[in-house]
Amino acid sequence: MKHLLKLLDLSGEEIEELLSIADQLKYEHHHDIPHPILAGKSLGMIFQKASTRTRVSFEVGMYQLGGKALFLSANDMQIGRGEAVQDTARVLSRYLDGIMIRTFAQSEVESLAQHGSIPIINGLTDFCHPCQVLADLMTIREFRGGLKGLKMCYVGDGNNMCNSLIVGALKTGMSMAAACPKGYEPDKAVLDFAAGYGERFLLTDQVLQAAAGADVLVTDVWASMGQEGEAEKRKKAFAGWQINDEMVAAAAPGTMVLHCLPAHREEEISAKVFEAHASEIFEEAENRLHAQKAVMVKLMGQKNENKYKL
């Protein structure tokens, strides 16, 4: 594992290893056990999309690992003024030990990895959101003790979250049902991947069919960053596609509810269900920190650090 570009690149075993590293780092964090594994190392954070959780969790995580994180706004970089991605990659590779990028096009992340010589971490693209889904899977393992054999149901837009949840769930032994309105389905590359899992994957436009017997319900906002101009159109298209009491009742008893945040209460999720499952949702939010630290340790850590099985 040289980069984290998308979960499609990882095996189920590699995903589980990252989750186990994250568990250990979280335990040490909550027991005030220092782990300066990346002392003296620097992570460049390129933001072409704004963020709350991504910036704070990576910056704090790098600090807790003993390293330094540098915020690199696209507005302040030559890459934002027409410099070729491959040139930026080659220059930054001589200064930094790793790059996290949050941007629009998946091709830009792939290009950084192709032309640079340091680890690249995908902090989010329009195609996928691997760091968030690692945190989601970590949270499910915490609450349920494992992943294999569980059923996940995602309801809403077939966006970057949906794409990564499908891949992450199937690769770790879960079954997956995605309920998306017609015209808002997941990416074809993800559907082609999921087709290889047979009956363990279902794509439907019937929300209660997807939710039936689900151990985990997941949703996301109807209009993601960059889609603000479609907000009203999407509100009409997604009317009725809400995680609410009816959907929870259709799921398995004691179902978990997750949301990557920010949440728009009374749109994709009812305020009642959100608050009833707030402990899970905010544990999920915290786990962004630990999951991303695990990725940085795996990609940027010393290879003789046996404690983390590198």
CSV table of C-alpha atoms in Angstrom, one decimal:
chain,number,residue,atom,x,y,z
A,1,MET,CA,0.0,0.0,0.0
A,2,LYS,CA,1.7,3.1,-1.3
A,3,HIS,CA,-1.2,5.6,-1.4
A,4,LEU,CA,-4.9,5.9,-0.4
A,5,LEU,CA,-6.5,7.0,-3.6
A,6,LYS,CA,-9.7,4.9,-3.4
A,7,LEU,CA,-10.9,1.9,-1.6
A,8,LEU,CA,-11.2,0.0,-4.9
A,9,ASP,CA,-7.4,-0.2,-4.8
A,10,LEU,CA,-7.3,-2.0,-1.4
A,11,SER,CA,-8.0,-5.6,-0.4
A,12,GLY,CA,-10.4,-6.4,2.4
A,13,GLU,CA,-7.3,-7.4,4.5
A,14,GLU,CA,-5.7,-4.1,4.0
A,15,ILE,CA,-8.8,-2.2,5.0
A,16,GLU,CA,-9.1,-4.4,8.2
A,17,GLU,CA,-5.4,-3.7,9.0
A,18,LEU,CA,-6.0,0.0,8.8
A,19,LEU,CA,-9.0,-0.4,11.1
A,20,SER,CA,-7.0,-2.3,13.6
A,21,ILE,CA,-4.2,0.3,13.6
A,22,ALA,CA,-6.9,2.9,14.2
A,23,ASP,CA,-8.3,1.0,17.1
A,24,GLN,CA,-4.9,0.9,18.8
A,25,LEU,CA,-4.2,4.6,18.1
A,26,LYS,CA,-7.6,5.5,19.6
A,27,TYR,CA,-7.0,3.4,22.7
A,28,GLU,CA,-3.6,5.1,23.2
A,29,HIS,CA,-5.2,8.5,22.6
A,30,HIS,CA,-7.9,8.0,25.2
A,31,HIS,CA,-5.3,6.6,27.7
A,32,ASP,CA,-2.9,9.5,27.2
A,33,ILE,CA,-0.2,7.3,25.7
A,34,PRO,CA,2.0,9.3,23.3
A,35,HIS,CA,2.6,7.9,19.9
A,36,PRO,CA,5.0,10.3,18.0
A,37,ILE,CA,5.5,7.9,15.2
A,38,LEU,CA,5.8,10.6,12.6
A,39,ALA,CA,8.1,12.9,14.5
A,40,GLY,CA,10.0,15.2,12.1
A,41,LYS,CA,7.7,14.5,9.2
A,42,SER,CA,5.5,16.9,7.3
A,43,LEU,CA,2.1,16.5,5.6
A,44,GLY,CA,1.0,18.9,2.9
A,45,MET,CA,-2.8,19.4,2.9
A,46,ILE,CA,-4.2,20.7,-0.5
A,47,PHE,CA,-7.7,22.0,-0.3
A,48,GLN,CA,-9.6,22.8,-3.5
A,49,LYS,CA,-12.8,22.1,-1.6
A,50,ALA,CA,-13.4,23.7,1.8
A,51,SER,CA,-13.7,21.5,4.9
A,52,THR,CA,-14.3,21.4,8.6
A,53,ARG,CA,-13.7,17.8,9.7
A,54,THR,CA,-11.1,16.9,7.1
A,55,ARG,CA,-8.8,19.9,7.9
A,56,VAL,CA,-9.1,19.7,11.7
A,57,SER,CA,-8.8,15.9,11.9
A,58,PHE,CA,-5.7,15.7,9.6
A,59,GLU,CA,-4.0,18.7,11.3
A,60,VAL,CA,-4.6,17.5,14.8
A,61,GLY,CA,-3.8,13.9,13.9
A,62,MET,CA,-0.5,14.8,12.4
A,63,TYR,CA,0.3,16.9,15.5
A,64,GLN,CA,-0.6,13.9,17.8
A,65,LEU,CA,1.7,11.7,15.7
A,66,GLY,CA,4.6,14.1,16.3
A,67,GLY,CA,4.6,15.7,12.8
A,68,LYS,CA,3.6,18.9,11.2
A,69,ALA,CA,0.7,19.6,8.8
A,70,LEU,CA,0.7,22.5,6.3
A,71,PHE,CA,-2.5,23.9,5.0
A,72,LEU,CA,-2.2,24.6,1.3
A,73,SER,CA,-5.1,26.5,-0.2
A,74,ALA,CA,-5.5,26.1,-3.9
A,75,ASN,CA,-6.0,29.9,-4.0
A,76,ASP,CA,-2.5,30.4,-2.7
A,77,MET,CA,-0.7,27.7,-4.8
A,78,GLN,CA,0.6,27.8,-8.3
A,79,ILE,CA,-1.6,24.7,-9.0
A,80,GLY,CA,-4.5,27.1,-8.7
A,81,ARG,CA,-3.0,29.4,-11.3
A,82,GLY,CA,-2.4,26.9,-14.0
A,83,GLU,CA,0.7,24.9,-12.9
A,84,ALA,CA,0.5,21.3,-14.2
A,85,VAL,CA,-0.4,18.8,-11.5
A,86,GLN,CA,2.6,16.7,-12.3
A,87,ASP,CA,5.0,19.6,-11.7
A,88,THR,CA,3.4,20.4,-8.4
A,89,ALA,CA,3.7,16.7,-7.4
A,90,ARG,CA,7.4,16.6,-8.3
A,91,VAL,CA,8.2,19.8,-6.4
A,92,LEU,CA,6.2,19.0,-3.2
A,93,SER,CA,7.7,15.5,-3.2
A,94,ARG,CA,11.0,17.1,-2.5
A,95,TYR,CA,9.7,19.1,0.5
A,96,LEU,CA,7.1,16.9,2.2
A,97,ASP,CA,6.7,13.3,3.4
A,98,GLY,CA,3.1,13.0,2.3
A,99,ILE,CA,0.2,14.9,0.7
A,100,MET,CA,-3.5,14.9,1.5
A,101,ILE,CA,-5.7,16.5,-1.2
A,102,ARG,CA,-9.4,17.3,-1.1
A,103,THR,CA,-10.5,18.2,-4.5
A,104,PHE,CA,-13.1,17.7,-7.3
A,105,ALA,CA,-11.6,15.4,-9.9
A,106,GLN,CA,-10.4,11.9,-9.0
A,107,SER,CA,-7.9,12.2,-11.9
A,108,GLU,CA,-6.1,14.9,-10.1
A,109,VAL,CA,-5.5,12.6,-7.1
A,110,GLU,CA,-4.3,9.8,-9.4
A,111,SER,CA,-2.0,12.2,-11.2
A,112,LEU,CA,-0.3,13.4,-8.0
A,113,ALA,CA,0.4,9.7,-7.2
A,114,GLN,CA,1.6,9.0,-10.6
A,115,HIS,CA,4.1,11.9,-10.8
A,116,GLY,CA,5.1,12.3,-7.2
A,117,SER,CA,7.4,10.1,-5.1
A,118,ILE,CA,5.6,10.4,-1.7
A,119,PRO,CA,2.3,8.9,-0.4
A,120,ILE,CA,-0.9,10.6,-1.5
A,121,ILE,CA,-4.1,10.5,0.6
A,122,ASN,CA,-7.5,11.2,-0.9
A,123,GLY,CA,-9.3,13.5,1.5
A,124,LEU,CA,-12.3,13.6,-0.8
A,125,THR,CA,-13.1,13.8,-4.5
A,126,ASP,CA,-16.4,13.8,-6.4
A,127,PHE,CA,-15.8,10.1,-7.0
A,128,CYS,CA,-15.1,8.8,-3.5
A,129,HIS,CA,-14.4,9.5,0.1
A,130,PRO,CA,-12.2,6.7,1.5
A,131,CYS,CA,-11.2,8.4,4.7
A,132,GLN,CA,-14.8,8.9,5.8
A,133,VAL,CA,-15.8,5.3,5.0
A,134,LEU,CA,-12.8,3.9,7.0
A,135,ALA,CA,-14.2,5.9,9.9
A,136,ASP,CA,-17.6,4.5,9.3
A,137,LEU,CA,-16.4,0.9,9.2
A,138,MET,CA,-14.3,1.5,12.3
A,139,THR,CA,-17.4,2.8,14.1
A,140,ILE,CA,-19.5,-0.3,13.0
A,141,ARG,CA,-16.8,-2.6,14.3
A,142,GLU,CA,-16.7,-0.8,17.6
A,143,PHE,CA,-20.5,-1.1,18.2
A,144,ARG,CA,-21.0,-4.5,16.6
A,145,GLY,CA,-17.7,-6.3,17.2
A,146,GLY,CA,-17.1,-7.0,13.6
A,147,LEU,CA,-18.3,-6.4,10.0
A,148,LYS,CA,-18.6,-9.8,8.3
A,149,GLY,CA,-22.2,-10.9,7.8
A,150,LEU,CA,-23.8,-7.5,8.7
A,151,LYS,CA,-26.1,-5.7,6.3
A,152,MET,CA,-25.6,-2.0,5.4
A,153,CYS,CA,-28.2,0.2,3.8
A,154,TYR,CA,-27.4,3.5,2.2
A,155,VAL,CA,-30.3,5.8,1.3
A,156,GLY,CA,-29.9,8.9,-0.9
A,157,ASP,CA,-27.7,10.3,-3.7
A,158,GLY,CA,-25.4,7.9,-5.4
A,159,ASN,CA,-22.5,10.2,-4.6
A,160,ASN,CA,-18.9,9.8,-3.4
A,161,MET,CA,-20.0,8.5,0.0
A,162,CYS,CA,-22.3,5.9,-1.6
A,163,ASN,CA,-19.5,4.8,-4.0
A,164,SER,CA,-17.0,4.3,-1.1
A,165,LEU,CA,-19.6,2.7,1.2
A,166,ILE,CA,-20.5,0.1,-1.4
A,167,VAL,CA,-16.8,-0.8,-1.9
A,168,GLY,CA,-15.9,-0.8,1.8
A,169,ALA,CA,-18.9,-2.8,2.9
A,170,LEU,CA,-18.5,-5.5,0.2
A,171,LYS,CA,-14.7,-5.9,0.6
A,172,THR,CA,-15.1,-6.4,4.4
A,173,GLY,CA,-17.7,-9.1,4.2
A,174,MET,CA,-20.9,-7.1,4.6
A,175,SER,CA,-23.9,-7.1,2.3
A,176,MET,CA,-24.9,-3.8,0.9
A,177,ALA,CA,-28.2,-2.3,-0.3
A,178,ALA,CA,-28.2,1.2,-1.9
A,179,ALA,CA,-31.5,3.0,-2.4
A,180,CYS,CA,-31.1,5.8,-4.9
A,181,PRO,CA,-33.7,7.7,-7.0
A,182,LYS,CA,-33.6,7.0,-10.7
A,183,GLY,CA,-31.0,9.3,-12.3
A,184,TYR,CA,-28.9,9.5,-9.1
A,185,GLU,CA,-27.3,6.0,-9.1
A,186,PRO,CA,-23.7,5.3,-8.0
A,187,ASP,CA,-20.8,5.5,-10.5
A,188,LYS,CA,-20.7,2.8,-13.2
A,189,ALA,CA,-17.2,1.6,-12.1
A,190,VAL,CA,-18.6,0.9,-8.6
A,191,LEU,CA,-21.6,-0.9,-10.0
A,192,ASP,CA,-19.4,-3.0,-12.2
A,193,PHE,CA,-17.3,-3.9,-9.1
A,194,ALA,CA,-20.4,-4.7,-7.0
A,195,ALA,CA,-21.9,-6.9,-9.7
A,196,GLY,CA,-19.2,-9.4,-8.8
A,197,TYR,CA,-20.7,-9.9,-5.3
A,198,GLY,CA,-24.0,-11.3,-6.6
A,199,GLU,CA,-26.8,-11.3,-4.0
A,200,ARG,CA,-24.7,-9.4,-1.5
A,201,PHE,CA,-25.4,-6.2,-3.4
A,202,LEU,CA,-28.8,-4.6,-4.1
A,203,LEU,CA,-29.5,-1.3,-6.0
A,204,THR,CA,-33.1,-0.2,-5.8
A,205,ASP,CA,-35.3,2.8,-5.8
A,206,GLN,CA,-37.5,1.4,-3.1
A,207,VAL,CA,-36.2,2.7,0.3
A,208,LEU,CA,-38.1,0.2,2.6
A,209,GLN,CA,-36.9,-2.7,0.4
A,210,ALA,CA,-33.3,-1.6,0.9
A,211,ALA,CA,-33.7,-1.0,4.6
A,212,ALA,CA,-35.4,-4.3,5.4
A,213,GLY,CA,-33.3,-6.2,8.0
A,214,ALA,CA,-30.4,-3.7,7.8
A,215,ASP,CA,-27.9,-3.6,10.7
A,216,VAL,CA,-26.7,-0.2,9.7
A,217,LEU,CA,-28.5,2.7,8.0
A,218,VAL,CA,-26.4,5.4,6.4
A,219,THR,CA,-27.3,8.6,4.6
A,220,ASP,CA,-25.8,11.9,3.3
A,221,VAL,CA,-26.9,15.3,2.3
A,222,TRP,CA,-29.0,15.5,-0.9
A,223,ALA,CA,-26.9,18.3,-2.5
A,224,SER,CA,-23.1,17.9,-1.9
A,225,MET,CA,-20.5,20.7,-2.1
A,226,GLY,CA,-20.5,22.1,-5.6
A,227,GLN,CA,-24.2,21.1,-6.2
A,228,GLU,CA,-25.8,24.1,-4.4
A,229,GLY,CA,-27.4,25.2,-7.7
A,230,GLU,CA,-29.3,21.9,-7.8
A,231,ALA,CA,-30.6,22.1,-4.3
A,232,GLU,CA,-34.2,22.8,-5.1
A,233,LYS,CA,-34.3,20.3,-7.9
A,234,ARG,CA,-32.8,17.7,-5.6
A,235,LYS,CA,-35.2,18.4,-2.8
A,236,LYS,CA,-38.0,17.4,-5.1
A,237,ALA,CA,-36.2,14.3,-6.4
A,238,PHE,CA,-35.4,13.1,-2.9
A,239,ALA,CA,-38.7,13.8,-1.3
A,240,GLY,CA,-39.5,10.7,0.8
A,241,TRP,CA,-35.9,9.5,0.8
A,242,GLN,CA,-35.4,10.2,4.5
A,243,ILE,CA,-34.1,8.1,7.3
A,244,ASN,CA,-37.0,8.3,9.8
A,245,ASP,CA,-39.0,6.2,12.2
A,246,GLU,CA,-40.6,4.2,9.4
A,247,MET,CA,-37.3,3.2,7.9
A,248,VAL,CA,-35.8,2.4,11.3
A,249,ALA,CA,-38.7,0.1,12.0
A,250,ALA,CA,-38.1,-1.7,8.7
A,251,ALA,CA,-34.4,-2.3,9.6
A,252,ALA,CA,-33.1,-5.0,12.0
A,253,PRO,CA,-33.9,-4.4,15.7
A,254,GLY,CA,-31.2,-2.1,17.3
A,255,THR,CA,-30.0,-0.9,13.9
A,256,MET,CA,-27.2,1.7,13.9
A,257,VAL,CA,-27.6,5.0,12.1
A,258,LEU,CA,-24.6,6.9,10.7
A,259,HIS,CA,-24.2,10.2,8.9
A,260,CYS,CA,-20.9,11.7,7.7
A,261,LEU,CA,-22.1,15.2,8.6
A,262,PRO,CA,-23.0,18.0,8.1
A,263,ALA,CA,-26.6,16.9,8.5
A,264,HIS,CA,-29.6,18.7,7.3
A,265,ARG,CA,-32.3,17.6,9.8
A,266,GLU,CA,-35.7,17.0,8.3
A,267,GLU,CA,-34.2,16.5,4.9
A,268,GLU,CA,-32.2,13.3,4.5
A,269,ILE,CA,-32.7,12.4,8.2
A,270,SER,CA,-35.4,13.3,10.8
A,271,ALA,CA,-34.3,15.2,13.8
A,272,LYS,CA,-35.8,12.5,16.0
A,273,VAL,CA,-33.7,9.7,14.5
A,274,PHE,CA,-30.6,11.9,14.4
A,275,GLU,CA,-30.7,12.6,18.1
A,276,ALA,CA,-31.7,9.1,19.0
A,277,HIS,CA,-28.4,7.9,17.3
A,278,ALA,CA,-26.2,10.9,18.1
A,279,SER,CA,-23.8,8.7,20.1
A,280,GLU,CA,-23.1,6.6,17.0
A,281,ILE,CA,-22.9,9.6,14.6
A,282,PHE,CA,-20.5,11.6,16.8
A,283,GLU,CA,-18.4,8.6,17.5
A,284,GLU,CA,-18.2,8.2,13.7
A,285,ALA,CA,-17.1,11.9,13.5
A,286,GLU,CA,-14.3,11.3,16.1
A,287,ASN,CA,-13.2,8.2,14.3
A,288,ARG,CA,-12.2,10.3,11.3
A,289,LEU,CA,-9.2,11.4,13.5
A,290,HIS,CA,-8.1,7.9,14.4
A,291,ALA,CA,-8.7,6.3,10.9
A,292,GLN,CA,-6.8,9.0,9.2
A,293,LYS,CA,-3.9,8.7,11.7
A,294,ALA,CA,-3.9,5.0,10.9
A,295,VAL,CA,-3.5,5.8,7.2
A,296,MET,CA,-0.7,8.3,7.9
A,297,VAL,CA,1.1,5.8,10.1
A,298,LYS,CA,0.8,3.0,7.5
A,299,LEU,CA,1.9,5.2,4.6
A,300,MET,CA,4.5,7.5,6.3
A,301,GLY,CA,5.6,5.6,9.4
A,302,GLN,CA,8.9,3.9,10.1
A,303,LYS,CA,9.0,0.4,8.7
A,304,ASN,CA,10.6,-1.0,11.9
A,305,GLU,CA,7.6,0.1,14.0
A,306,ASN,CA,6.5,-3.5,14.8
A,307,LYS,CA,3.9,-2.2,17.2
A,308,TYR,CA,1.7,-1.2,14.3
A,309,LYS,CA,2.6,-4.2,12.0
A,310,LEU,CA,4.0,-2.0,9.2
